[in-house]
Structures are given as C-alpha cells and as structure tokens.
PDB file of C-alpha atoms in Angstrom:
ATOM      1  CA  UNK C   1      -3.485 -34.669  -0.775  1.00 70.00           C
ATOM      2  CA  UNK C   2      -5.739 -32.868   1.766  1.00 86.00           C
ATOM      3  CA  UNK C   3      -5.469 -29.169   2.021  1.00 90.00           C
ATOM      4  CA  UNK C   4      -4.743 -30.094   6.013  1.00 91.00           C
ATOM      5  CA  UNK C   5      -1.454 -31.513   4.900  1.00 92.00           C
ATOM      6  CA  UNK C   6      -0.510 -28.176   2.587  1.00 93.00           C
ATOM      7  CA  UNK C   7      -1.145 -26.159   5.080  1.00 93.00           C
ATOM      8  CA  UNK C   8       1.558 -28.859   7.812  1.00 94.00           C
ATOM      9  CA  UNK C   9       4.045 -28.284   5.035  1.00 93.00           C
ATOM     10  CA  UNK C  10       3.892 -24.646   4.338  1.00 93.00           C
ATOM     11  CA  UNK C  11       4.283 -23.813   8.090  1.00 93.00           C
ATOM     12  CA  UNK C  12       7.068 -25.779   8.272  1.00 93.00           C
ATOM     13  CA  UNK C  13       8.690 -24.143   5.514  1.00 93.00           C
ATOM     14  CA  UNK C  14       7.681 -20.738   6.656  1.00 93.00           C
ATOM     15  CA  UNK C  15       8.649 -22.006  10.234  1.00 92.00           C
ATOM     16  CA  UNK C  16      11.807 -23.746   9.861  1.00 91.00           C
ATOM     17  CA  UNK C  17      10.812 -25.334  12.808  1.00 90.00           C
ATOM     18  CA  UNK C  18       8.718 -28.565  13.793  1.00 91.00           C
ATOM     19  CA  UNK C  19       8.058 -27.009  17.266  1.00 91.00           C
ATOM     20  CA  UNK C  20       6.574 -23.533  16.242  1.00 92.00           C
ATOM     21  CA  UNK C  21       4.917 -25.334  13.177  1.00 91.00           C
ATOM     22  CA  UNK C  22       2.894 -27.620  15.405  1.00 93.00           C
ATOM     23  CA  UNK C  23       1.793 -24.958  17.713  1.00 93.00           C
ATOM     24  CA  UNK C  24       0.606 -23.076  14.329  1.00 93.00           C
ATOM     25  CA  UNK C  25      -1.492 -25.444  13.118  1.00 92.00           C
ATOM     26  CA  UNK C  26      -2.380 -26.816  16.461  1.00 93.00           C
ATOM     27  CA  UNK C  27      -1.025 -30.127  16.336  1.00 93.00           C
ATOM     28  CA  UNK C  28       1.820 -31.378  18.672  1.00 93.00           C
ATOM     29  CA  UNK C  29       5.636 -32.107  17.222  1.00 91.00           C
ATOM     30  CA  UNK C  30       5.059 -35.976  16.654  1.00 92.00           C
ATOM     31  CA  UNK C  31       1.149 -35.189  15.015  1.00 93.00           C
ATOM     32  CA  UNK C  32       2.804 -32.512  12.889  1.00 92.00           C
ATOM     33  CA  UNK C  33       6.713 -35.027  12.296  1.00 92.00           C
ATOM     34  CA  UNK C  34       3.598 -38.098  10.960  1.00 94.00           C
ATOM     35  CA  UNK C  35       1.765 -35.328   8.947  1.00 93.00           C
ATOM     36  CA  UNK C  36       5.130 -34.586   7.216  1.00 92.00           C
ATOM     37  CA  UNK C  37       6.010 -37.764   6.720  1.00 93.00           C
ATOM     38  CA  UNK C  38       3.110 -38.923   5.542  1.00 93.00           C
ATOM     39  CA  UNK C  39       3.241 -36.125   2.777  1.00 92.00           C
ATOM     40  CA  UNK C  40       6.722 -37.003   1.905  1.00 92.00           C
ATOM     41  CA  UNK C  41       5.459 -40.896   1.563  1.00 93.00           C
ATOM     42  CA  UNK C  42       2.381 -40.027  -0.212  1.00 91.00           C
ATOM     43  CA  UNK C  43       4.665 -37.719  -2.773  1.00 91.00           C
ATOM     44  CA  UNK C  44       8.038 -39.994  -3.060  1.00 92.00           C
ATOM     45  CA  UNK C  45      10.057 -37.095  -2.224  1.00 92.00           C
ATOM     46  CA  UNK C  46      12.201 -35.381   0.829  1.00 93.00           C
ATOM     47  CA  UNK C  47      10.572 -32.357   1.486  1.00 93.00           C
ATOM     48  CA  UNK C  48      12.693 -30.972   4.489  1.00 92.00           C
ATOM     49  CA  UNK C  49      16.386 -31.657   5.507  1.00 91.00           C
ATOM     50  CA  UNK C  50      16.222 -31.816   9.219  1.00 86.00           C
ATOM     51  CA  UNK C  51      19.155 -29.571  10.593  1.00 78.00           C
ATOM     52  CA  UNK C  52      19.871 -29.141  14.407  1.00 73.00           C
ATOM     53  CA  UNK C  53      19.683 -25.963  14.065  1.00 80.00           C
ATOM     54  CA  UNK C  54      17.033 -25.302  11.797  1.00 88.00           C
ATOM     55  CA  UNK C  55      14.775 -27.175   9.190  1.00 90.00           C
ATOM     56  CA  UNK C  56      15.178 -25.855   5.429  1.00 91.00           C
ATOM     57  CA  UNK C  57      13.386 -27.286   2.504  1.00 92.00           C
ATOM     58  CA  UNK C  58      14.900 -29.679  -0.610  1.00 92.00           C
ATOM     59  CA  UNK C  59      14.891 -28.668  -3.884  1.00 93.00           C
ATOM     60  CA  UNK C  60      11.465 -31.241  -3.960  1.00 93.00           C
ATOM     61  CA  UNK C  61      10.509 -29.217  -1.338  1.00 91.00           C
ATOM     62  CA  UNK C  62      10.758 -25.638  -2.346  1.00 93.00           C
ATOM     63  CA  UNK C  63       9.314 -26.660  -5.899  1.00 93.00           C
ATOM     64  CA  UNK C  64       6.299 -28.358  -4.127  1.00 93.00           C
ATOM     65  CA  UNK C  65       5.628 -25.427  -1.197  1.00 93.00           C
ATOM     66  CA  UNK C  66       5.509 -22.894  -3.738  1.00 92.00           C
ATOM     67  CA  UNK C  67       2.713 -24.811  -5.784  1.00 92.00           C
ATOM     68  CA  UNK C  68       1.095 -25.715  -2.305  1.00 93.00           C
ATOM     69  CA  UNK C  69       0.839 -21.816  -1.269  1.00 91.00           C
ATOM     70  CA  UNK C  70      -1.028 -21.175  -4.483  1.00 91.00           C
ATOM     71  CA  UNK C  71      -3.451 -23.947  -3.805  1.00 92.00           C
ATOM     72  CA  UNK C  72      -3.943 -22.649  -0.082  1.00 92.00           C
ATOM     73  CA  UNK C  73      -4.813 -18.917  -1.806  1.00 90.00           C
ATOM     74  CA  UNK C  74      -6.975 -20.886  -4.004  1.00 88.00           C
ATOM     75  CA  UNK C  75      -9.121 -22.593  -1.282  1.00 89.00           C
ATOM     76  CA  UNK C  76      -9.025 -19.372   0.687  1.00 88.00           C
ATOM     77  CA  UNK C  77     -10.267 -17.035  -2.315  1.00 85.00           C
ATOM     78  CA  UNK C  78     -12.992 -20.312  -2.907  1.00 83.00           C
ATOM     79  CA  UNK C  79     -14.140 -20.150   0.656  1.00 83.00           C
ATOM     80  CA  UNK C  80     -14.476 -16.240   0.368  1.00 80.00           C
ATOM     81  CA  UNK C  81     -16.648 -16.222  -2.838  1.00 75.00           C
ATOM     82  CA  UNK C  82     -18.620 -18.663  -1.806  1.00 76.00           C
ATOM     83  CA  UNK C  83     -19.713 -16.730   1.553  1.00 75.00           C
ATOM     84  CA  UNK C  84     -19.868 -13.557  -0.796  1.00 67.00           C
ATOM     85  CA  UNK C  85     -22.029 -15.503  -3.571  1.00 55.00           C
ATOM     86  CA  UNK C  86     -24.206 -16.642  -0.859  1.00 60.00           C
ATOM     87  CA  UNK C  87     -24.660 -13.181   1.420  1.00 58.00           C
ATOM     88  CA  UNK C  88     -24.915 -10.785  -1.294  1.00 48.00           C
ATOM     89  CA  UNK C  89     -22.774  -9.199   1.039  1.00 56.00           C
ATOM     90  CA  UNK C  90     -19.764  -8.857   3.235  1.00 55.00           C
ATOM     91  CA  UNK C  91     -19.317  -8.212   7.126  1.00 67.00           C
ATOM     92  CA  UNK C  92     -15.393  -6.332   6.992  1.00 80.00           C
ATOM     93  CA  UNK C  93     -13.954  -4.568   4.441  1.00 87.00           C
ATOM     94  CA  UNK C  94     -10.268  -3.356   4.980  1.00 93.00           C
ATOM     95  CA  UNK C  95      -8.757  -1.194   2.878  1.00 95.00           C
ATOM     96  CA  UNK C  96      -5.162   0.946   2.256  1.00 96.00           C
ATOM     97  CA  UNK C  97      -5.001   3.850   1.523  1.00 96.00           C
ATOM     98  CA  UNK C  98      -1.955   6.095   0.407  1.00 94.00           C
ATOM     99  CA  UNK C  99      -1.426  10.012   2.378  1.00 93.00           C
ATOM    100  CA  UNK C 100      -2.655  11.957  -0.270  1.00 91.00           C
ATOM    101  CA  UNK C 101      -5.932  10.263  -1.273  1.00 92.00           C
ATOM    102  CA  UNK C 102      -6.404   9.585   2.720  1.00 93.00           C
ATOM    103  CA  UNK C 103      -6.443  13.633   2.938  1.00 91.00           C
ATOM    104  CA  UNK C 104      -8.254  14.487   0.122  1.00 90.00           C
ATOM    105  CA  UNK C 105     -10.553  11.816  -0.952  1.00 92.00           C
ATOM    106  CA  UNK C 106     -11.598   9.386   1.864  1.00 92.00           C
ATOM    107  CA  UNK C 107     -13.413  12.442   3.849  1.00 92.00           C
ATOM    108  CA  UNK C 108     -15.549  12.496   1.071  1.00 90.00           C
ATOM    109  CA  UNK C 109     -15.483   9.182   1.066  1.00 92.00           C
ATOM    110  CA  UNK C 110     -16.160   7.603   4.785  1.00 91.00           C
ATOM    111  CA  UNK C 111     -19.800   9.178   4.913  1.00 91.00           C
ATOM    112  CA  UNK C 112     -21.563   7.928   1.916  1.00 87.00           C
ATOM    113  CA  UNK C 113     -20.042   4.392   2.987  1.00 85.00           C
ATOM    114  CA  UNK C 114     -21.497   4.503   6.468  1.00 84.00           C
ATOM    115  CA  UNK C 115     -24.753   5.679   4.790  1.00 83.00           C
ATOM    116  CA  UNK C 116     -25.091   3.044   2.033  1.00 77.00           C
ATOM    117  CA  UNK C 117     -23.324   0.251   3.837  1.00 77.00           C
ATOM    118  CA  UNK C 118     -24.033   0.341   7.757  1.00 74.00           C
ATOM    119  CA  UNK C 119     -23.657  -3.116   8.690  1.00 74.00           C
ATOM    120  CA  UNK C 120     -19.908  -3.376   7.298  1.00 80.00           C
ATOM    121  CA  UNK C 121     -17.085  -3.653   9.920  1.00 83.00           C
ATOM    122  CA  UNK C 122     -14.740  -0.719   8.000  1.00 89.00           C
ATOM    123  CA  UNK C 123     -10.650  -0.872   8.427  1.00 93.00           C
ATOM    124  CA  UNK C 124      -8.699   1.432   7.144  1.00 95.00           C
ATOM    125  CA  UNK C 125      -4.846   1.470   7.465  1.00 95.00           C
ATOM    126  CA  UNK C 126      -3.018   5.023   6.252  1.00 94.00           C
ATOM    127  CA  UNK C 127       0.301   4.541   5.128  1.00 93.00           C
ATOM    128  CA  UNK C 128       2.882   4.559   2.256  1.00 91.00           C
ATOM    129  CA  UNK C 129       2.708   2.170  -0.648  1.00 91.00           C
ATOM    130  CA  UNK C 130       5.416  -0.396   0.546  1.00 90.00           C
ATOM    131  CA  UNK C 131       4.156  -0.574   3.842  1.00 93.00           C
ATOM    132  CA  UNK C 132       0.464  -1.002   2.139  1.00 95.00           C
ATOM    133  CA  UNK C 133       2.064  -3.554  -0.395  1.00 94.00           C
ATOM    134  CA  UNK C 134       3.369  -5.713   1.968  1.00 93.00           C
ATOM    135  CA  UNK C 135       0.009  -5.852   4.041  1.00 95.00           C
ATOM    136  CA  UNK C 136      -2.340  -6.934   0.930  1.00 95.00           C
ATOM    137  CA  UNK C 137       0.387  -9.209   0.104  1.00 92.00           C
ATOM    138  CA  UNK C 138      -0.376 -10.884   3.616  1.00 92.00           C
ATOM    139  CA  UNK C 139      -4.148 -10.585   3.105  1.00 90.00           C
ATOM    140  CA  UNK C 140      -4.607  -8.231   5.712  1.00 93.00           C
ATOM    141  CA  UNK C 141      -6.334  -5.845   3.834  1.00 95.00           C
ATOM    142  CA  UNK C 142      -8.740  -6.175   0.464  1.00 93.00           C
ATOM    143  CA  UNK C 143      -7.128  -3.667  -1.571  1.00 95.00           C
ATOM    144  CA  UNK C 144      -5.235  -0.129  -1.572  1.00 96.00           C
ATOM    145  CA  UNK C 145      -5.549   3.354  -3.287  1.00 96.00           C
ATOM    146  CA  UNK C 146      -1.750   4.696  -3.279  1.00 94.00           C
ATOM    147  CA  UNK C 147       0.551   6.246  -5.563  1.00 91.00           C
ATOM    148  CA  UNK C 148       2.011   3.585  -7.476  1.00 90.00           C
ATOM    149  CA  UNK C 149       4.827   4.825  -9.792  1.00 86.00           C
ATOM    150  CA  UNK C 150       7.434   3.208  -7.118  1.00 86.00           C
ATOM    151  CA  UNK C 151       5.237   0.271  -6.908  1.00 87.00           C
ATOM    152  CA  UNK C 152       7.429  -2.714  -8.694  1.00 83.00           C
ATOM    153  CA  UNK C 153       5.041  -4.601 -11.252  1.00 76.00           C
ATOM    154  CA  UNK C 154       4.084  -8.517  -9.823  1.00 76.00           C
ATOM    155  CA  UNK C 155       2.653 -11.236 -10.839  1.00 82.00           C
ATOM    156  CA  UNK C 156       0.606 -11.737  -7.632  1.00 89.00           C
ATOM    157  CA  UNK C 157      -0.729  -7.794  -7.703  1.00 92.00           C
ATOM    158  CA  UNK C 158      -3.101  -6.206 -10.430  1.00 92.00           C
ATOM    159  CA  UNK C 159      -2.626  -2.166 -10.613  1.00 92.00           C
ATOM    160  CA  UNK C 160      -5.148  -0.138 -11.991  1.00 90.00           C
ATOM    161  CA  UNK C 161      -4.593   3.342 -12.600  1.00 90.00           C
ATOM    162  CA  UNK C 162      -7.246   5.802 -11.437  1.00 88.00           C
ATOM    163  CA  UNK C 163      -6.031   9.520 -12.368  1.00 86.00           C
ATOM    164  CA  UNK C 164      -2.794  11.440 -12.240  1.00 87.00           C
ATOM    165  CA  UNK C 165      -2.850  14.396  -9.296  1.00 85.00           C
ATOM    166  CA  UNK C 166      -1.394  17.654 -10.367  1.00 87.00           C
ATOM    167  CA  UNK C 167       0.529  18.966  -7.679  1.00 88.00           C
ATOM    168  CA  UNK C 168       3.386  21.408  -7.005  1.00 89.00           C
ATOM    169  CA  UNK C 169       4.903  23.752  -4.070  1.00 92.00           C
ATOM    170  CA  UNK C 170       3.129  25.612  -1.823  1.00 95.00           C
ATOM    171  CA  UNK C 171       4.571  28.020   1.046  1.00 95.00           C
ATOM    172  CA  UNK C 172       2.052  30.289   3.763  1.00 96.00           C
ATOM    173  CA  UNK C 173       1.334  33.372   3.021  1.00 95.00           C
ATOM    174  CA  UNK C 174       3.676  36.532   3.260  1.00 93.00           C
ATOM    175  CA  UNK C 175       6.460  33.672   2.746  1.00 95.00           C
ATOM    176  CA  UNK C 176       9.664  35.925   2.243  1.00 93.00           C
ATOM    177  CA  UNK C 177      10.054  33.850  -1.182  1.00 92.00           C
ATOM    178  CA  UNK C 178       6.639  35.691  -2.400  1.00 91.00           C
ATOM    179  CA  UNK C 179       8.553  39.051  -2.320  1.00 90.00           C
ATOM    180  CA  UNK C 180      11.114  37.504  -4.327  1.00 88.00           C
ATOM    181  CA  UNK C 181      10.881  38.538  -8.075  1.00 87.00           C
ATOM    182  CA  UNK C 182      11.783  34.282  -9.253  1.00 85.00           C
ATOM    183  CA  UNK C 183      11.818  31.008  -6.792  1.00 84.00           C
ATOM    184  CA  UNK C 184      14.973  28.930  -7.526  1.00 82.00           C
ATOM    185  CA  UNK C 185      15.915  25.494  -6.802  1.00 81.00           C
ATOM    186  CA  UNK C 186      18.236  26.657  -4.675  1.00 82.00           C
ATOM    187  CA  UNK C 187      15.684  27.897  -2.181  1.00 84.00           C
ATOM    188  CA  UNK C 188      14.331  24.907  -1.274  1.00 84.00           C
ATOM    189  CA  UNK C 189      17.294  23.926   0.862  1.00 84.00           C
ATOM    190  CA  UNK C 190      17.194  27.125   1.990  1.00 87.00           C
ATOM    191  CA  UNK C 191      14.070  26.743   3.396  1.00 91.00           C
ATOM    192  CA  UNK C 192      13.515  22.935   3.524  1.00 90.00           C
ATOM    193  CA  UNK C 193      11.176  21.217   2.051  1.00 91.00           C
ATOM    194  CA  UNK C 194       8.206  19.047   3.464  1.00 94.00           C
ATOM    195  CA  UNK C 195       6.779  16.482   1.957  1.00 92.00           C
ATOM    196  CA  UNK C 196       5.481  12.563   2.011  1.00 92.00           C
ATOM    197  CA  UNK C 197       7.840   9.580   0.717  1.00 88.00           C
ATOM    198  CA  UNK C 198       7.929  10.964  -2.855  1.00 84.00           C
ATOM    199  CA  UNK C 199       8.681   9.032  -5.876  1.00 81.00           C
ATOM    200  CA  UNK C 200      12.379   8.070  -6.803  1.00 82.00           C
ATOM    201  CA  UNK C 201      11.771   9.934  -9.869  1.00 78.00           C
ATOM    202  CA  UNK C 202      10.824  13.340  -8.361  1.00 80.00           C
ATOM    203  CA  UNK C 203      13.507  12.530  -5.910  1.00 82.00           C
ATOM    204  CA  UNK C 204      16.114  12.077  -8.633  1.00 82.00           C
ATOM    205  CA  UNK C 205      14.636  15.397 -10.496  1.00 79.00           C
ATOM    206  CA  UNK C 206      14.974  17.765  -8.050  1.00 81.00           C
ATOM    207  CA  UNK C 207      18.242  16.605  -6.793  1.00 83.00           C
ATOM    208  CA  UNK C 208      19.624  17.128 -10.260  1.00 80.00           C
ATOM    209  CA  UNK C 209      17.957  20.607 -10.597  1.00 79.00           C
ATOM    210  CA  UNK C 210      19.162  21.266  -7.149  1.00 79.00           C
ATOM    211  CA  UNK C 211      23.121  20.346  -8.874  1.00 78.00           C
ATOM    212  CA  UNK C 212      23.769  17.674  -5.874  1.00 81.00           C
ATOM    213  CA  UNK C 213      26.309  14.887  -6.458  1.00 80.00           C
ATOM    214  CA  UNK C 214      25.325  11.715  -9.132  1.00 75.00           C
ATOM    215  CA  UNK C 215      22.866   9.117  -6.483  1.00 75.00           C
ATOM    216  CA  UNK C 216      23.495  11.798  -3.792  1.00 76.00           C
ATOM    217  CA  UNK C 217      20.028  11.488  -1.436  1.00 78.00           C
ATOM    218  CA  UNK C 218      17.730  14.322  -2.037  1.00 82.00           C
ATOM    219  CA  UNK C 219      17.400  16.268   1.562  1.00 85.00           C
ATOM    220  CA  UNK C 220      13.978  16.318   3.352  1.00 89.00           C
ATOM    221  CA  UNK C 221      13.632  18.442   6.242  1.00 92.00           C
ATOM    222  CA  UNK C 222      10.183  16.686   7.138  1.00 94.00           C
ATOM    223  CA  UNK C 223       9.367  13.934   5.356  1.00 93.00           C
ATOM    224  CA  UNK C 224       6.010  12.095   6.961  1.00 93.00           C
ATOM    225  CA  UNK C 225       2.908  10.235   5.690  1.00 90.00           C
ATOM    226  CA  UNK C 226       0.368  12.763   7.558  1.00 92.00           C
ATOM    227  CA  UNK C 227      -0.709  15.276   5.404  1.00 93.00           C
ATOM    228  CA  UNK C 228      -2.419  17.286   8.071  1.00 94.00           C
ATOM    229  CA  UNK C 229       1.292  17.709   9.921  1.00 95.00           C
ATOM    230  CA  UNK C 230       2.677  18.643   6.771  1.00 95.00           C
ATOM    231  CA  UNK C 231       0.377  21.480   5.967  1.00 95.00           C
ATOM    232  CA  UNK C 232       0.819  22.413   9.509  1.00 96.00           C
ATOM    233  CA  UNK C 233       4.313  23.004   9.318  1.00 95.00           C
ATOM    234  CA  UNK C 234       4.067  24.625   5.964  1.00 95.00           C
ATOM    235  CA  UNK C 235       1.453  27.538   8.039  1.00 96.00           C
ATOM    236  CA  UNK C 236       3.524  27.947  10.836  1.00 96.00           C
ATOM    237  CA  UNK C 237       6.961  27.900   9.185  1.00 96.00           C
ATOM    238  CA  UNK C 238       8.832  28.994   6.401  1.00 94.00           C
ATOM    239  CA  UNK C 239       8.822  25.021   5.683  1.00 95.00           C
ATOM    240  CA  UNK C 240       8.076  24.483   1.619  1.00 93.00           C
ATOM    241  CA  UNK C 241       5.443  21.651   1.221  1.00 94.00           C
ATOM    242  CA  UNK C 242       5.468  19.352  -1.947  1.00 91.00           C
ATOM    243  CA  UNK C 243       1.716  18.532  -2.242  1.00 92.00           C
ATOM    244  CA  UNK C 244      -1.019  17.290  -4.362  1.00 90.00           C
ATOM    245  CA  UNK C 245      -3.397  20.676  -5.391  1.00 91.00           C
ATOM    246  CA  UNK C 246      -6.200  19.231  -3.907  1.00 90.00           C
ATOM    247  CA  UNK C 247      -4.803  18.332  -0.664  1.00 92.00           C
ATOM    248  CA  UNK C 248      -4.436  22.311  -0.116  1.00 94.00           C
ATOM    249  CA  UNK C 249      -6.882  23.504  -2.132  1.00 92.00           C
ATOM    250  CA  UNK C 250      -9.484  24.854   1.241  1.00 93.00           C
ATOM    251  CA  UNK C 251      -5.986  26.491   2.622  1.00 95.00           C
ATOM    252  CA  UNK C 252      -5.826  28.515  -0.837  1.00 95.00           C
ATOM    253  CA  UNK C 253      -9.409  29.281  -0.992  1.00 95.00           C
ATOM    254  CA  UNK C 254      -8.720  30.724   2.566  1.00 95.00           C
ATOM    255  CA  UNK C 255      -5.580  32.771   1.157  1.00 95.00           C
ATOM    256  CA  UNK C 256      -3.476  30.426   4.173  1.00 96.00           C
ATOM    257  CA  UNK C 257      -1.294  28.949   1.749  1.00 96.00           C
ATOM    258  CA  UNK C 258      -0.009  30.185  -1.791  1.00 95.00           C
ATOM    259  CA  UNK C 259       1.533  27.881  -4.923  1.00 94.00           C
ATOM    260  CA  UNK C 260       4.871  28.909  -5.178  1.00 90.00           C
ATOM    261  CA  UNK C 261       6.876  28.753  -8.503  1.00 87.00           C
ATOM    262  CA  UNK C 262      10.178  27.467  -8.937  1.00 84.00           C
ATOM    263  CA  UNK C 263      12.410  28.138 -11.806  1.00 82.00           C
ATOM    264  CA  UNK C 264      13.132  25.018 -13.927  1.00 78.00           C
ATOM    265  CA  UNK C 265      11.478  22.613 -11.680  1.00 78.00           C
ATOM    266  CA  UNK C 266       8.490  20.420 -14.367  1.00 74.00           C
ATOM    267  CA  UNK C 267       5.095  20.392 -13.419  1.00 78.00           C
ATOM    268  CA  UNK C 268       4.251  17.360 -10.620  1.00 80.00           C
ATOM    269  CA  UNK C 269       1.778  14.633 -10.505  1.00 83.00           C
ATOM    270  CA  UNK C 270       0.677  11.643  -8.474  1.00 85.00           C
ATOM    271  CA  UNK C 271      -0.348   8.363 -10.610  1.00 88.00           C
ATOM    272  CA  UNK C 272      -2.994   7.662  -8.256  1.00 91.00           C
ATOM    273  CA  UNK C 273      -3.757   3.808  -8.503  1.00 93.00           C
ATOM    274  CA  UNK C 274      -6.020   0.617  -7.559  1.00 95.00           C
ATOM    275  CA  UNK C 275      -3.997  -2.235  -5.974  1.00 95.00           C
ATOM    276  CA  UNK C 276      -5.089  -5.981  -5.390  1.00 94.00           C
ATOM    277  CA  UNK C 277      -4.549  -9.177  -5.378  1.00 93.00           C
ATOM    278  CA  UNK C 278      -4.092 -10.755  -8.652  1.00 90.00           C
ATOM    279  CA  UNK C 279      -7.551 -12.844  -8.830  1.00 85.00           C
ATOM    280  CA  UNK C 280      -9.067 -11.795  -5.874  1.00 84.00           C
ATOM    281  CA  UNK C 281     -12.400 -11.082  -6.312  1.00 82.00           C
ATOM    282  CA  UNK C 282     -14.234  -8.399  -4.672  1.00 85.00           C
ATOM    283  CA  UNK C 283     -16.960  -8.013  -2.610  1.00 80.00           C
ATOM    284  CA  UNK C 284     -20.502  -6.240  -3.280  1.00 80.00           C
ATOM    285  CA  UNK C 285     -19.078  -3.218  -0.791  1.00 82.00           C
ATOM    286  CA  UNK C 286     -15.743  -3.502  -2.128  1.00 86.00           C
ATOM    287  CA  UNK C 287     -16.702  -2.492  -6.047  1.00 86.00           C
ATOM    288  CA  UNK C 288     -18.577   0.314  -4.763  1.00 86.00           C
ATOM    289  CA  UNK C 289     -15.956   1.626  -2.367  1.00 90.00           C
ATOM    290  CA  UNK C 290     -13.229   1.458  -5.746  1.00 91.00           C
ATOM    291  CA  UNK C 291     -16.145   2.795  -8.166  1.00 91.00           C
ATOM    292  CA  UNK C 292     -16.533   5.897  -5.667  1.00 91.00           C
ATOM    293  CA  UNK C 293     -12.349   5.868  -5.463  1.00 92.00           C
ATOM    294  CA  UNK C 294     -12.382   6.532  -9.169  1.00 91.00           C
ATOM    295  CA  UNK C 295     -15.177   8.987  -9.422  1.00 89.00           C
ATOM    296  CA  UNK C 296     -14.004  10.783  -6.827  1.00 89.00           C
ATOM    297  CA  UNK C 297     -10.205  10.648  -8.092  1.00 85.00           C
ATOM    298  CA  UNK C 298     -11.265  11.920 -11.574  1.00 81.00           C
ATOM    299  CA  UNK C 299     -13.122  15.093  -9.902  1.00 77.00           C
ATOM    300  CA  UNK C 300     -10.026  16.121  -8.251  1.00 69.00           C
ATOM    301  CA  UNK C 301      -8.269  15.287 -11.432  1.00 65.00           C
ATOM    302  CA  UNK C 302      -9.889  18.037 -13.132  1.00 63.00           C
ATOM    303  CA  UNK C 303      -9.338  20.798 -10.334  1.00 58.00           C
TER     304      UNK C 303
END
C-alpha cells in the first residue's frame, strides 16, 4: 500500500471526519471516500464505521492506524536522514528547553552556536517539561533539555540524563529570616515561596515537613517558568525562591541574594536530562548543541 493511502487513513482517524480529512490531505470528500475504500478493498477489512455524527475506527481499524503511524514516522525519519546524509548539514534546528537550564546554561550556550553554526535557522521554545513533551511528541521540535524526574518513561521517548543541579532556598539580603537564629518550615508560608513547576516529589516533601493534610496541594505564592521574574521577586520582596545554585549564583557573588537554611528540609537537586524521540536521529548541529548541553551541565554540576 502506498504511503499516500496511510497518510488518507490516519487523517481520518485523527479527523473523525471525511470533510476535514480531505481538506488535510488536499483531496476532495469523494477522492478521499475512493482512497478509503480502496484501502479497505486492498486490506479485506472495515476500517471506519461511518456515524452521522462522527466517523470512529473498527477494531481492524485501530489495529491497522496504529501500525500505519509508525510507518509514516518511518518514511518521515527516512526522508530526514537522507537530506542530513546528503548536506552534511541541517538548515533548522528547534530545540526545548526547561526554565532552569534556559537561565543558566543556554546564555552560554546561544553564542558559540551562532559562531560555529551561522547558517542554521535556531528555535527555541522555553517551557516546562509537559508542555515540551507534548511538542517533541508532535515533531515540532528536535529534542529538549528539562528536568525529567516527572517525566513518565515511553516507549516513543529516549531520556538521557545529563547531571543533577544542587539547589536550595535563597531570600535578598537583610531578609528578616537572616536575623533569625534557625529557618523553619514553617516560614515559608509565612513568607511564600517562589518557584518553577517543581517536582511532585519536592512538592510532596515539603508539604509533609510543612505538617499539611495527606495529598493536601503544597501552596505556591508564585509559581512561573521565568526564572528572571522569579529572582526578581525574590530582590524586591520578602518572597523565598526555590532555585537551582547556579541560576543565582552572579546575585550571590553580588551579595543581592543569600542561601537560606531551613531546618529539616534535605538538600535539593534537578535531574537535568536529554529528551528525544525514540530513533530519531540527529543532525550534525544537533550532536554538538547536546555535546555542549552536557559539558556545560557537568560544569555547573560541580559549582
């Protein structure tokens, strides 16, 4: 069967529809009804029960659209390597990356590429892991750096794990907790905490420590993916921020901001990983970008 036809089927199934199908693949309704039929013919199955309100797949049909979407990423991953096998080189790279390494390791990161690689189209898309996930998952972007303990294992993603972050609480300087003699858990709903999406299992930590309720939801008073807004409310508030070191270590240096100690709270980390497509290859620009991720990651490991 010709990859054409797949690709009729799968937007029907993803459709549920003959009439948005057919403008998807650019067919009209009766062009994309023959296709269908044809397939169903050429297979000795029903692939689609048609409904007046809606068109949903057999049994036949789910079983045979979920083999015909891994053909389709097949040819598509084919087509790719070729063109990469054949340039020695690739015109876009787009890439995730997760708030912490987008604050403290792309920086670094942006010039060198620009340097070495001038003639790639760059993307890069800042965001949380799930939102990241769902976007390489739709081939939108090559591959993301994120924290991935939250991450559910797939079969369709491979996760590589570059370094774990040490990080910790951090308040401004003359913070009225600095005069205090010991930090407790208690303070940080005193104060509120800031912070990105953190893990479930930090999440489920500190609401123990901080003796809330069994599955009661750990209180944020600014929880957002921009580091930079973060530290800002951290200076210019009494605001405690939950941070990687490095993404505060200049605001130490500079005295701005000071690690703060709570009582009974274990140390923090971010599992800082690599996230792709299972058997997607990469590009020439793409194995350097992730070699320089993991370099990079390991410095900043060590600090």
């Amino acid at each position: 069967m010709e990859l054409k036809r797949l690709k009729h089927v799968v937007a029907v199934a993803d459709e549920k529809n003959f009439a948005r199908a057919a403008e998807r693949v650019h067919l009209s309704q009766s062009a994309l009804s023959r296709s269908i039929q044809a397939a169903e013919t050429e297979l000795g199955v029903q692939l689609f029960d048609r409904g007046t309100i809606e068109v949903t797949a057999t049994p036949a049909g789910n079983f045979f659209i979920e083999r015909a979407r891994k053909l389709l990423f097949d040819s598509r991953c084919l087509q790719r390597d070729i063109e990469l096998y054949r340039s020695k080189q690739i015109g876009d790279l787009a890439i995730g990356v997760g708030p912490f390494p987008a604050a403290t390791l792309l920086p670094m990161l942006m010039p060198e590429l620009r340097q070495h690689f001038a003639g790639v189209n760059l993307r890069v898309e800042v965001n949380n892991w799930e939102y990241l996930a769902e976007h390489l998952r739709n081939e939108e972007l090559d591959f993301f750096v994120a924290d991935t303990r939250d991450l559910p294992p797939g079969q369709d993603l491979d996760i590589n794990l570059l370094a774990r972050q040490r990080g910790g609480f951090f308040v401004r300087a003359h913070h009225p907790l600095l005069s205090k003699p010991r930090s407790l858990p208690a303070d940080i709903l005193q104060y509120g905490l800031a912070s990105v999406r953190l893990p479930q299992a930090i999440r489920k930590a500190l609401a123990q420590l901080l003796g809330l309720p069994v599955n009661a939801n750990l209180p944020i008073a600014l929880e957002c993916d921009d580091v930079l807004t973060l530290k800002r409310a951290a200076l210019e508030s009494d605001t405690i921020l939950a941070a990687i070191n490095a993404a505060v270590a200049d605001e130490i240096r500079r005295g701005q901001i000071v690690p703060l100690v709570i009582e009974g709270i274990p140390t923090m980390h971010s599992e800082l990983g690599i996230v792709s497509l299972r058997g997607r290859s990469h590009s020439p620009v793409a194995q350097f970008v992730i070699g320089r991720f993991k370099e990079l990651a390991d410095s900043h490991a060590q600090q």
